[in-house]
Short mmCIF file of C-alpha atoms in Angstrom, two decimals:
data_model
loop_
_atom_site.label_atom_id
_atom_site.label_comp_id
_atom_site.label_asym_id
_atom_site.label_seq_id
_atom_site.Cartn_x
_atom_site.Cartn_y
_atom_site.Cartn_z
CA UNK A 266 0.02 0.26 0.01
CA UNK A 267 1.52 3.64 -0.65
CA UNK A 268 2.37 5.37 1.96
CA UNK A 269 0.83 9.00 3.02
CA UNK A 270 4.19 9.66 4.52
CA UNK A 271 6.08 12.81 3.16
CA UNK A 272 8.67 10.45 2.28
CA UNK A 273 6.27 8.29 0.17
CA UNK A 274 5.05 11.48 -1.62
CA UNK A 275 8.34 12.46 -2.33
CA UNK A 276 8.94 8.59 -3.93
CA UNK A 277 5.58 10.23 -6.24
CA UNK A 278 7.03 13.81 -7.03
CA UNK A 279 10.38 12.23 -8.38
CA UNK A 280 7.55 10.18 -10.75
CA UNK A 281 5.85 13.58 -12.10
CA UNK A 282 8.85 14.46 -14.69
CA UNK A 283 9.88 10.79 -15.76
CA UNK A 284 5.85 10.34 -16.59
CA UNK A 285 5.37 13.97 -18.03
CA UNK A 286 8.00 12.96 -20.80
CA UNK A 287 7.79 9.37 -21.01
CA UNK A 288 4.64 9.33 -23.24
CA UNK A 289 5.22 7.11 -26.68
CA UNK A 290 3.78 4.16 -27.41
CA UNK A 291 2.88 2.55 -30.56
CA UNK A 292 -0.23 3.39 -32.49
CA UNK A 293 -3.72 2.59 -32.23
CA UNK A 294 -4.52 0.81 -35.06
CA UNK A 295 -8.40 1.29 -36.13
CA UNK A 296 -9.59 -2.04 -37.45
CA UNK A 297 -13.34 -1.07 -38.62
CA UNK A 298 -15.95 1.29 -37.93
CA UNK A 299 -19.53 0.74 -38.32
CA UNK A 300 -23.32 2.08 -36.93
CA UNK A 301 -24.63 -0.02 -34.69
CA UNK A 302 -28.86 0.38 -34.92
CA UNK A 303 -31.11 -0.94 -31.93
CA UNK A 304 -31.78 -4.23 -33.02
CA UNK A 305 -35.66 -3.36 -33.43
CA UNK A 306 -37.41 -0.06 -34.72
CA UNK A 307 -37.83 2.51 -32.05
CA UNK A 308 -40.64 5.03 -31.49
CA UNK A 309 -40.36 7.68 -34.12
CA UNK A 310 -42.08 10.57 -32.00
CA UNK A 311 -39.61 13.31 -31.15
CA UNK A 312 -37.91 12.40 -28.28
CA UNK A 313 -38.40 15.76 -25.90
CA UNK A 314 -35.27 17.41 -24.29
CA UNK A 315 -35.65 18.89 -20.86
CA UNK A 316 -34.16 22.12 -19.15
CA UNK A 317 -31.48 20.15 -17.68
CA UNK A 318 -30.59 18.38 -20.93
CA UNK A 319 -30.44 21.35 -23.59
CA UNK A 320 -27.75 23.50 -22.27
CA UNK A 321 -25.24 20.66 -22.81
CA UNK A 322 -25.21 21.22 -26.20
CA UNK A 323 -22.28 23.88 -25.92
CA UNK A 324 -20.21 21.47 -23.74
CA UNK A 325 -17.95 18.86 -24.65
CA UNK A 326 -18.68 14.85 -25.00
CA UNK A 327 -18.09 12.86 -21.85
CA UNK A 328 -15.48 10.03 -22.72
CA UNK A 329 -14.71 7.43 -20.11
CA UNK A 330 -12.44 4.14 -20.30
CA UNK A 331 -12.99 0.36 -18.58
CA UNK A 332 -10.10 -1.65 -18.70
CA UNK A 333 -10.45 -5.25 -18.40
CA UNK A 334 -7.10 -7.77 -18.28
CA UNK A 335 -7.83 -10.49 -19.41
CA UNK A 336 -11.58 -10.82 -21.08
CA UNK A 337 -10.92 -13.60 -23.35
CA UNK A 338 -9.49 -15.72 -20.85
CA UNK A 339 -6.11 -16.61 -22.40
CA UNK A 340 -3.13 -17.30 -20.21
CA UNK A 341 -0.53 -14.86 -19.71
CA UNK A 342 2.08 -16.61 -22.28
CA UNK A 343 -0.86 -16.56 -25.23
CA UNK A 344 -0.98 -13.35 -27.28
CA UNK A 345 -3.09 -11.84 -29.32
CA UNK A 346 -5.54 -13.76 -31.47
CA UNK A 347 -7.66 -12.76 -33.95
CA UNK A 348 -10.44 -15.48 -33.54
CA UNK A 349 -10.55 -14.07 -29.37
CA UNK A 350 -11.00 -10.85 -30.94
CA UNK A 351 -13.35 -11.49 -33.07
CA UNK A 352 -15.83 -13.05 -30.84
CA UNK A 353 -15.57 -10.85 -28.15
CA UNK A 354 -15.78 -7.57 -30.66
CA UNK A 355 -18.97 -9.38 -32.11
CA UNK A 356 -20.39 -10.18 -28.53
CA UNK A 357 -20.22 -6.85 -27.69
CA UNK A 358 -21.72 -5.41 -30.87
CA UNK A 359 -24.64 -7.53 -30.73
CA UNK A 360 -25.53 -6.77 -27.04
CA UNK A 361 -25.13 -2.82 -27.82
CA UNK A 362 -27.93 -3.40 -30.60
CA UNK A 363 -29.82 -5.50 -27.95
CA UNK A 364 -29.38 -2.90 -25.32
CA UNK A 365 -30.34 0.29 -27.77
CA UNK A 366 -33.79 -1.10 -28.10
CA UNK A 367 -34.21 -0.14 -24.19
CA UNK A 368 -32.09 3.31 -24.89
CA UNK A 369 -33.32 3.68 -28.10
CA UNK A 370 -32.35 7.68 -27.89
CA UNK A 371 -28.51 7.06 -28.23
CA UNK A 372 -29.12 5.94 -31.77
CA UNK A 373 -31.18 9.06 -33.01
CA UNK A 374 -29.67 12.27 -33.40
CA UNK A 375 -30.08 16.23 -32.53
CA UNK A 376 -32.66 18.53 -34.20
CA UNK A 377 -34.37 21.62 -33.30
CA UNK A 378 -38.23 22.14 -33.31
CA UNK A 379 -40.75 24.15 -35.36
CA UNK A 380 -43.31 24.41 -32.44
CA UNK A 381 -41.45 25.57 -30.13
CA UNK A 382 -39.37 27.21 -32.76
CA UNK A 383 -35.69 26.02 -32.66
CA UNK A 384 -35.82 23.62 -29.12
CA UNK A 385 -33.63 21.07 -29.31
CA UNK A 386 -35.02 17.44 -29.38
CA UNK A 387 -34.01 13.91 -30.46
CA UNK A 388 -34.92 12.51 -33.77
CA UNK A 389 -34.99 8.76 -33.19
CA UNK A 390 -34.60 7.99 -36.41
CA UNK A 391 -32.04 4.78 -35.51
CA UNK A 392 -28.99 6.41 -37.00
CA UNK A 393 -26.96 4.52 -35.18
CA UNK A 394 -23.99 4.42 -32.53
CA UNK A 395 -20.76 4.72 -33.96
CA UNK A 396 -18.89 1.37 -32.67
CA UNK A 397 -14.83 1.28 -33.24
CA UNK A 398 -12.63 -1.84 -33.40
CA UNK A 399 -9.02 -0.97 -32.46
CA UNK A 400 -5.85 -2.84 -31.63
CA UNK A 401 -2.75 -1.73 -29.79
CA UNK A 402 0.79 -3.71 -30.15
CA UNK A 403 1.43 -3.23 -26.43
CA UNK A 404 0.20 -5.17 -23.50
CA UNK A 405 -2.54 -3.74 -21.23
CA UNK A 406 -0.14 -5.15 -18.29
CA UNK A 407 2.18 -2.12 -18.68
CA UNK A 408 -0.83 -0.41 -17.15
CA UNK A 409 -1.58 -2.80 -14.51
CA UNK A 410 2.44 -2.13 -13.41
CA UNK A 411 1.47 1.70 -12.22
CA UNK A 412 -2.34 1.05 -11.21
CA UNK A 413 -3.00 2.75 -14.08
CA UNK A 414 -1.78 6.09 -14.33
CA UNK A 415 -3.22 8.69 -16.53
CA UNK A 416 -1.42 8.10 -19.74
CA UNK A 417 -1.51 10.25 -23.43
CA UNK A 418 -2.46 7.17 -24.54
CA UNK A 419 -5.78 6.84 -22.80
CA UNK A 420 -6.86 9.70 -24.98
CA UNK A 421 -6.44 7.54 -28.28
CA UNK A 422 -8.40 4.72 -26.38
CA UNK A 423 -11.64 6.69 -26.79
CA UNK A 424 -13.68 8.52 -29.67
CA UNK A 425 -13.58 12.26 -29.79
CA UNK A 426 -16.73 13.24 -31.96
CA UNK A 427 -16.84 16.79 -33.17
CA UNK A 428 -20.29 18.67 -32.53
CA UNK A 429 -19.29 22.30 -33.26
CA UNK A 430 -21.63 23.92 -35.43
CA UNK A 431 -23.71 22.18 -37.78
CA UNK A 432 -22.43 19.06 -36.75
CA UNK A 433 -24.28 18.97 -33.85
CA UNK A 434 -27.05 17.73 -35.87
CA UNK A 435 -25.31 15.08 -37.44
CA UNK A 436 -22.82 13.53 -35.02
CA UNK A 437 -23.77 10.12 -33.18
CA UNK A 438 -24.65 10.68 -29.55
CA UNK A 439 -22.70 7.62 -28.38
CA UNK A 440 -19.39 6.42 -29.78
CA UNK A 441 -18.30 3.70 -28.58
CA UNK A 442 -14.35 2.59 -28.78
CA UNK A 443 -13.33 -1.16 -28.47
CA UNK A 444 -9.77 -1.54 -28.24
CA UNK A 445 -7.82 -4.86 -28.01
CA UNK A 446 -4.21 -5.51 -26.41
CA UNK A 447 -1.29 -7.89 -27.40
CA UNK A 448 -1.98 -9.90 -24.19
CA UNK A 449 -5.51 -10.26 -24.63
CA UNK A 450 -6.29 -7.13 -22.41
CA UNK A 451 -9.04 -4.68 -23.87
CA UNK A 452 -10.55 -1.69 -23.18
CA UNK A 453 -13.91 0.15 -24.06
CA UNK A 454 -13.73 3.58 -24.60
CA UNK A 455 -17.28 5.64 -24.56
CA UNK A 456 -17.92 8.90 -25.57
CA UNK A 457 -21.27 10.70 -24.94
CA UNK A 458 -23.19 13.29 -25.57
CA UNK A 459 -24.34 14.80 -22.03
CA UNK A 460 -27.34 15.94 -24.17
CA UNK A 461 -28.84 12.55 -23.16
CA UNK A 462 -27.19 12.03 -19.99
CA UNK A 463 -26.10 12.59 -16.73
CA UNK A 464 -23.49 10.58 -15.35
CA UNK A 465 -25.71 8.40 -13.12
CA UNK A 466 -27.67 7.74 -16.35
CA UNK A 467 -24.13 6.91 -18.40
CA UNK A 468 -23.45 4.58 -16.07
CA UNK A 469 -27.10 2.77 -15.84
CA UNK A 470 -27.02 2.27 -19.01
CA UNK A 471 -23.56 0.93 -19.19
CA UNK A 472 -24.57 -1.17 -16.59
CA UNK A 473 -27.73 -2.23 -18.55
CA UNK A 474 -24.96 -3.28 -21.77
CA UNK A 475 -23.17 -5.73 -19.49
CA UNK A 476 -26.32 -6.91 -18.44
CA UNK A 477 -27.33 -8.06 -22.36
CA UNK A 478 -24.00 -9.23 -22.94
CA UNK A 479 -24.59 -11.98 -20.39
CA UNK A 480 -28.09 -12.41 -21.22
CA UNK A 481 -29.46 -11.39 -18.07
CA UNK A 482 -32.93 -8.91 -17.78
CA UNK A 483 -31.89 -5.35 -16.70
CA UNK A 484 -32.03 -4.95 -13.39
CA UNK A 485 -33.03 -0.96 -13.36
CA UNK A 486 -35.33 -0.56 -16.85
CA UNK A 487 -34.72 2.87 -17.89
CA UNK A 488 -37.61 5.45 -17.51
CA UNK A 489 -37.58 7.74 -20.07
CA UNK A 490 -40.56 10.09 -19.61
CA UNK A 491 -38.67 13.63 -19.65
CA UNK A 492 -41.90 15.30 -19.88
CA UNK A 493 -41.65 15.36 -16.18
CA UNK A 494 -39.22 17.99 -16.25
CA UNK A 495 -41.38 20.45 -18.54
CA UNK A 496 -42.05 24.09 -17.15
CA UNK A 497 -45.10 24.98 -19.12
CA UNK A 498 -45.14 28.47 -18.10
CA UNK A 499 -41.72 29.74 -17.42
CA UNK A 500 -41.37 32.68 -14.28
CA UNK A 501 -38.92 35.28 -14.58
CA UNK A 502 -40.31 36.08 -10.56
CA UNK A 503 -39.16 32.47 -9.89
CA UNK A 504 -35.62 32.37 -12.12
CA UNK A 505 -34.79 35.86 -10.07
CA UNK A 506 -33.79 33.57 -7.01
CA UNK A 507 -31.20 31.37 -9.06
CA UNK A 508 -27.37 32.43 -9.22
CA UNK A 509 -24.90 30.76 -10.71
CA UNK A 510 -22.02 32.22 -8.93
CA UNK A 511 -23.00 33.74 -5.57
CA UNK A 512 -21.27 36.89 -4.28
CA UNK A 513 -18.80 36.46 -1.66
CA UNK A 514 -19.71 36.59 2.37
CA UNK A 515 -19.72 40.20 3.81
CA UNK A 516 -16.38 39.10 5.84
CA UNK A 517 -14.71 37.40 2.82
CA UNK A 518 -15.29 40.84 1.19
CA UNK A 519 -13.73 42.98 3.79
CA UNK A 520 -10.86 40.41 3.60
CA UNK A 521 -10.48 40.64 -0.39
CA UNK A 522 -10.47 44.45 0.03
CA UNK A 523 -7.91 44.57 2.75
CA UNK A 524 -5.53 42.21 0.81
CA UNK A 525 -5.79 44.39 -2.25
CA UNK A 526 -4.98 47.15 -0.51
CA UNK A 527 -2.29 45.56 1.12
CA UNK A 528 -0.90 44.09 -2.24
CA UNK A 529 -1.20 47.81 -3.84
CA UNK A 530 1.03 49.28 -1.28
CA UNK A 531 3.67 46.78 -2.09
CA UNK A 532 4.61 42.80 -2.18
CA UNK A 533 4.40 40.54 1.06
CA UNK A 534 4.96 37.00 2.09
CA UNK A 535 1.01 34.77 2.27
CA UNK A 536 1.58 31.92 4.90
CA UNK A 537 -1.18 30.07 5.51
CA UNK A 538 -1.56 28.53 9.18
CA UNK A 539 -2.35 24.93 7.44
CA UNK A 540 0.73 25.19 5.78
CA UNK A 541 2.96 22.07 6.82
CA UNK A 542 6.54 23.28 8.77
CA UNK A 543 8.09 20.48 6.76
CA UNK A 544 7.12 21.93 3.40
CA UNK A 545 8.76 24.92 2.10
CA UNK A 546 6.35 27.57 0.02
CA UNK A 547 8.34 30.27 -1.78
CA UNK A 548 6.68 33.71 -1.79
CA UNK A 549 3.31 34.31 -3.51
CA UNK A 550 4.05 34.57 -7.36
CA UNK A 551 1.81 36.64 -9.83
CA UNK A 552 -0.67 33.77 -10.82
CA UNK A 553 -2.95 35.59 -13.33
CA UNK A 554 -0.12 36.19 -15.42
CA UNK A 555 1.33 32.57 -14.87
CA UNK A 556 -1.75 31.67 -15.57
CA UNK A 557 -2.44 33.56 -19.29
CA UNK A 558 0.51 32.05 -20.33
CA UNK A 559 -0.77 28.31 -19.58
CA UNK A 560 -4.05 29.28 -20.96
CA UNK A 561 -2.62 30.30 -24.48
CA UNK A 562 -1.45 26.34 -25.04
CA UNK A 563 -4.70 25.23 -24.39
CA UNK A 564 -5.08 24.21 -27.80
CA UNK A 565 -3.05 22.00 -27.32
CA UNK A 566 -3.77 20.58 -23.66
CA UNK A 567 -1.86 19.01 -21.27
CA UNK A 568 1.01 16.65 -21.47
CA UNK A 569 -0.22 15.65 -25.06
CA UNK A 570 2.03 18.50 -25.88
CA UNK A 571 4.92 17.66 -23.95
CA UNK A 572 6.17 20.14 -21.31
CA UNK A 573 4.47 23.07 -22.88
CA UNK A 574 1.19 24.02 -20.83
CA UNK A 575 2.44 22.75 -17.60
CA UNK A 576 -0.48 20.95 -16.95
CA UNK A 577 -0.81 17.08 -16.20
CA UNK A 578 -3.04 14.25 -16.24
CA UNK A 579 -2.88 12.49 -13.03
CA UNK A 580 -4.92 9.85 -11.00
CA UNK A 581 -4.91 10.21 -6.70
CA UNK A 582 -6.34 7.80 -4.93
CA UNK A 583 -7.80 8.61 -1.42
CA UNK A 584 -8.21 5.34 1.08
CA UNK A 585 -11.13 5.02 3.06
CA UNK A 586 -8.82 4.82 6.52
CA UNK A 587 -7.64 9.09 5.02
CA UNK A 588 -11.45 9.87 4.98
CA UNK A 589 -12.16 8.27 8.22
CA UNK A 590 -9.12 10.30 9.48
CA UNK A 591 -10.36 13.61 7.62
CA UNK A 592 -13.56 13.34 9.13
CA UNK A 593 -12.39 12.38 12.89
CA UNK A 594 -10.13 16.26 12.47
CA UNK A 595 -13.33 17.95 11.10
CA UNK A 596 -15.69 16.67 13.54
CA UNK A 597 -19.40 15.91 13.37
CA UNK A 598 -22.29 16.86 11.38
CA UNK A 599 -20.11 16.99 7.72
CA UNK A 600 -19.97 14.12 5.23
CA UNK A 601 -17.17 12.02 3.66
CA UNK A 602 -17.64 13.78 0.37
CA UNK A 603 -17.57 17.16 2.48
CA UNK A 604 -14.49 16.62 4.22
CA UNK A 605 -12.86 14.61 0.99
CA UNK A 606 -13.84 18.42 -0.62
CA UNK A 607 -12.66 20.70 1.94
CA UNK A 608 -9.51 18.72 2.17
CA UNK A 609 -8.03 19.00 -1.43
CA UNK A 610 -10.08 22.31 -1.40
CA UNK A 611 -7.29 23.83 1.53
CA UNK A 612 -4.32 21.92 0.04
CA UNK A 613 -4.85 23.00 -3.62
CA UNK A 614 -4.65 26.51 -2.25
CA UNK A 615 -1.57 26.11 -0.32
CA UNK A 616 0.08 24.63 -3.52
CA UNK A 617 -1.06 27.25 -5.84
CA UNK A 618 -0.07 30.20 -3.01
CA UNK A 619 -1.20 32.59 -4.96
CA UNK A 620 -0.72 36.37 -4.27
CA UNK A 621 -3.07 38.02 -1.68
CA UNK A 622 -6.21 39.34 -3.27
CA UNK A 623 -7.22 36.09 -4.81
CA UNK A 624 -10.47 34.37 -5.26
CA UNK A 625 -11.08 30.73 -5.05
CA UNK A 626 -13.71 28.57 -5.77
CA UNK A 627 -15.31 24.84 -5.50
CA UNK A 628 -17.69 24.03 -7.71
CA UNK A 629 -19.78 20.85 -6.77
CA UNK A 630 -22.46 19.44 -8.96
CA UNK A 631 -25.74 17.74 -7.02
CA UNK A 632 -27.81 15.20 -8.35
CA UNK A 633 -31.71 16.26 -8.26
CA UNK A 634 -33.49 13.52 -9.23
CA UNK A 635 -35.14 13.35 -5.61
CA UNK A 636 -35.39 17.06 -4.77
CA UNK A 637 -37.97 17.05 -7.21
CA UNK A 638 -41.70 16.80 -6.09
CA UNK A 639 -42.58 14.33 -6.29
CA UNK A 640 -39.14 12.85 -6.62
CA UNK A 641 -38.20 10.91 -9.95
CA UNK A 642 -37.85 7.37 -10.36
CA UNK A 643 -34.30 6.37 -9.52
CA UNK A 644 -34.09 4.99 -13.25
CA UNK A 645 -35.05 8.27 -14.53
CA UNK A 646 -32.62 8.28 -18.15
CA UNK A 647 -31.77 12.02 -18.80
CA UNK A 648 -30.11 15.03 -17.03
CA UNK A 649 -31.02 16.18 -13.18
CA UNK A 650 -27.69 17.78 -12.38
CA UNK A 651 -27.85 21.36 -10.18
CA UNK A 652 -24.74 22.65 -8.94
CA UNK A 653 -23.42 25.02 -6.24
CA UNK A 654 -20.34 26.84 -6.55
CA UNK A 655 -18.39 27.93 -3.40
CA UNK A 656 -16.51 30.81 -3.46
CA UNK A 657 -14.10 32.40 -1.46
CA UNK A 658 -10.70 34.52 -0.65
CA UNK A 659 -7.60 31.62 -1.43
CA UNK A 660 -5.88 32.94 2.00
CA UNK A 661 -8.65 32.05 4.32
CA UNK A 662 -8.94 28.68 2.59
CA UNK A 663 -5.32 28.13 3.41
CA UNK A 664 -5.50 29.61 6.81
CA UNK A 665 -9.06 28.17 8.20
CA UNK A 666 -9.38 24.71 10.18
CA UNK A 667 -10.87 21.56 7.99
CA UNK A 668 -14.11 22.29 9.61
CA UNK A 669 -14.88 25.72 8.71
CA UNK A 670 -14.47 24.94 5.13
CA UNK A 671 -16.47 21.26 5.40
CA UNK A 672 -18.92 24.62 7.00
CA UNK A 673 -18.59 26.78 3.51
CA UNK A 674 -19.34 22.98 1.48
CA UNK A 675 -22.07 21.77 3.80
CA UNK A 676 -23.85 25.25 4.05
CA UNK A 677 -24.16 25.45 0.58
CA UNK A 678 -25.35 22.07 -0.01
CA UNK A 679 -27.84 22.23 2.46
CA UNK A 680 -29.52 25.90 1.05
CA UNK A 681 -29.60 24.21 -2.18
CA UNK A 682 -31.65 21.34 -0.97
CA UNK A 683 -33.81 23.75 1.58
CA UNK A 684 -34.73 26.63 -0.34
CA UNK A 685 -35.98 24.35 -3.47
CA UNK A 686 -33.37 26.09 -5.76
CA UNK A 687 -34.26 22.77 -8.60
CA UNK A 688 -37.49 25.39 -9.10
CA UNK A 689 -35.29 28.31 -9.43
CA UNK A 690 -33.27 26.74 -11.47
CA UNK A 691 -35.15 25.28 -14.27
CA UNK A 692 -37.25 28.41 -14.56
CA UNK A 693 -33.96 30.16 -14.60
CA UNK A 694 -33.03 27.62 -17.84
CA UNK A 695 -36.27 28.06 -19.65
CA UNK A 696 -36.51 31.89 -19.23
CA UNK A 697 -32.50 31.83 -20.84
CA UNK A 698 -33.24 29.69 -24.00
CA UNK A 699 -31.78 26.75 -21.74
CA UNK A 700 -28.23 27.77 -22.26
CA UNK A 701 -25.86 28.87 -19.90
CA UNK A 702 -22.16 29.65 -21.65
CA UNK A 703 -23.79 32.53 -23.48
CA UNK A 704 -25.63 33.80 -20.61
CA UNK A 705 -22.40 33.64 -18.42
CA UNK A 706 -20.41 35.13 -21.30
CA UNK A 707 -21.92 37.76 -21.63
CA UNK A 708 -22.78 38.58 -18.02
CA UNK A 709 -20.04 41.26 -16.43
CA UNK A 710 -16.86 40.07 -15.64
CA UNK A 711 -15.80 38.91 -12.69
CA UNK A 712 -12.50 38.54 -10.99
CA UNK A 713 -10.16 35.91 -12.24
CA UNK A 714 -10.62 32.46 -9.93
CA UNK A 715 -8.86 29.66 -9.71
CA UNK A 716 -10.98 26.53 -8.03
CA UNK A 717 -11.35 23.03 -8.24
CA UNK A 718 -14.52 21.38 -10.05
CA UNK A 719 -16.00 17.73 -9.29
CA UNK A 720 -17.49 16.28 -11.95
CA UNK A 721 -18.88 13.02 -10.89
CA UNK A 722 -19.71 11.16 -7.94
CA UNK A 723 -17.85 7.70 -7.00
CA UNK A 724 -21.29 6.69 -5.77
CA UNK A 725 -22.13 5.71 -9.76
CA UNK A 726 -21.84 2.17 -11.04
CA UNK A 727 -18.97 2.05 -12.83
CA UNK A 728 -17.19 -0.71 -11.75
CA UNK A 729 -20.33 -2.74 -11.67
CA UNK A 730 -20.35 -3.19 -15.27
CA UNK A 731 -19.58 -6.60 -16.21
CA UNK A 732 -20.08 -8.15 -19.85
CA UNK A 733 -19.45 -11.31 -19.00
CA UNK A 734 -15.61 -11.41 -17.85
CA UNK A 735 -16.11 -9.74 -14.75
CA UNK A 736 -15.67 -6.07 -13.35
CA UNK A 737 -13.26 -3.69 -14.77
CA UNK A 738 -9.87 -3.64 -13.48
CA UNK A 739 -9.71 -0.04 -13.46
CA UNK A 740 -12.14 2.77 -14.82
CA UNK A 741 -10.75 6.19 -15.84
CA UNK A 742 -11.31 9.30 -17.64
CA UNK A 743 -9.93 9.49 -21.30
CA UNK A 744 -8.60 12.62 -20.43
CA UNK A 745 -9.68 14.90 -17.90
CA UNK A 746 -10.72 18.07 -19.99
CA UNK A 747 -10.46 20.88 -17.69
CA UNK A 748 -7.80 22.08 -15.35
CA UNK A 749 -8.63 21.78 -11.87
CA UNK A 750 -11.36 19.09 -12.35
CA UNK A 751 -12.38 15.99 -10.21
CA UNK A 752 -13.49 12.75 -11.84
CA UNK A 753 -14.45 10.82 -8.89
CA UNK A 754 -14.63 6.49 -9.05
CA UNK A 755 -15.12 4.36 -6.46
CA UNK A 756 -15.66 0.49 -5.63
CA UNK A 757 -12.87 -0.71 -7.65
CA UNK A 758 -12.53 -4.65 -7.21
CA UNK A 759 -9.83 -5.81 -4.21
CA UNK A 760 -10.23 -2.19 -2.84
CA UNK A 761 -12.08 -1.19 0.88
CA UNK A 762 -15.60 0.67 0.83
CA UNK A 763 -15.28 4.07 0.77
CA UNK A 764 -11.78 4.06 -1.43
CA UNK A 765 -11.83 6.99 -3.89
CA UNK A 766 -9.77 7.27 -6.94
CA UNK A 767 -9.69 10.61 -8.29
CA UNK A 768 -8.88 11.45 -11.87
CA UNK A 769 -7.39 15.45 -12.31
CA UNK A 770 -5.40 17.91 -14.15
CA UNK A 771 -3.44 20.44 -12.41
CA UNK A 772 -0.52 22.82 -13.56
CA UNK A 773 2.86 20.86 -12.61
CA UNK A 774 4.17 23.28 -10.21
CA UNK A 775 0.77 22.56 -7.99
CA UNK A 776 0.83 18.63 -8.39
CA UNK A 777 4.58 18.59 -7.76
CA UNK A 778 3.77 20.56 -4.80
CA UNK A 779 0.96 18.60 -3.44
CA UNK A 780 2.92 15.40 -3.98
CA UNK A 781 5.43 16.55 -1.41
CA UNK A 782 2.97 18.11 0.74
CA UNK A 783 3.33 15.31 3.87
CA UNK A 784 -0.20 16.80 5.02
CA UNK A 785 -1.96 15.45 1.63
CA UNK A 786 -3.44 12.33 1.61
CA UNK A 787 -3.99 11.77 -1.63
CA UNK A 788 -1.61 9.49 -3.04
CA UNK A 789 -0.52 7.87 -6.70
CA UNK A 790 -2.13 4.28 -7.27
CA UNK A 791 -0.95 1.24 -6.12
CA UNK A 792 -0.05 -1.43 -9.04
CA UNK A 793 -3.00 -4.05 -9.95
CA UNK A 794 -2.47 -7.39 -9.22
CA UNK A 795 -1.47 -9.19 -12.20
CA UNK A 796 -2.74 -12.46 -13.24
#
């Protein structure tokens, strides 16, 4: 088991540079590409999209990877076999076609309506799901050796549909890539339009696909009644209660003004109360200038372009025992999730060591299925995600206790649920043409903010996807698309209940600092057991 001590982090830190540079790999060879349609015709009625679905047209596809070490049950000495490969791929293709009968909207295409005009819907025309078979001449066991740490090749194990402009209406809503490795290992890459499904719905679908592959009845047949989320009479009055980015608290506003005033008078050195004495932090730097330099290279993101933009893809693990320790430190009244977020936020702010007068934020998605009245069924297939942004001043997050930071997060989440913000959000979306990005881009400028963004839940059944050869050995993001984004997975076979895996993308200097921080409890993944 990896150590959470300072020396263990030191070893991890040394691996950042070597991994960052060593990204060469054999090419991924596409063997075939086709469209898979449902095994029987789909209903032809226009498929209604709710106010929770439509805004996602402006966002990237979600891309996830599932790794299986030996699905063909070959021995470790056997090499790749065309016979095994053909059988595996054909089985996945046939079971996908059967599963699409239940999840038929995946095989349609986005279209715009006439009544009401310009509103997106899904034309369930059975145009099909993209299915790509690929091969890479390298063993999957190379990934096993470092616990499936993030690698540049992961990005090539998953399709990247281009849905910009008019291609929004022609791109497949779901793309599957099955890549076979030279030692018989297999990766299933999933690229999905977020317009169709949120994370809960996606993984419910994947579990159902596995059940179809095993010829068993669906344990959770999908509910497609999205009309339950229709807003017949959108109200500006109800919409006014919703804000995406809350203002700072009065105390934080005072701190921000005071720090900005002191900074204008001359440089100072900020040392947070939570800074461990063993960790040397340099004087605060002009991170806005540094971030502008980083963002100039966003067209060639992360370390696929080498060291150019300093953003590194990485996986941390956070053990259940580490979470228990954090909960004990924070005290009663907080969930494991709230405490985990508080810990990462504080150590992140310490690692960045921003100048005084810098804002920071933590974005948290909220599954609203049970918050609606009446609640949606657990098997609802679609998007039902709200959000809260917890904002503060970076120096305060560095200095506050873990309990104080967890309390900030807890209070925002509790207020969302207590004040029935779901209804306000729905009315806001419907009165703003169900578009988030254009609305926020036209809003008055806000102070530059660096923070973290949770993009999934460790309770999603990602590790329950069984196509007949067992659960995945690892589940990963193909590539974390945004700096500071945290994609959480839980339930890896062999792990303890409560253990977390966190895929993220961070500037190299932040990652290096975290891995050298003896009080940061995230560690690199342990090597997986080999067959």
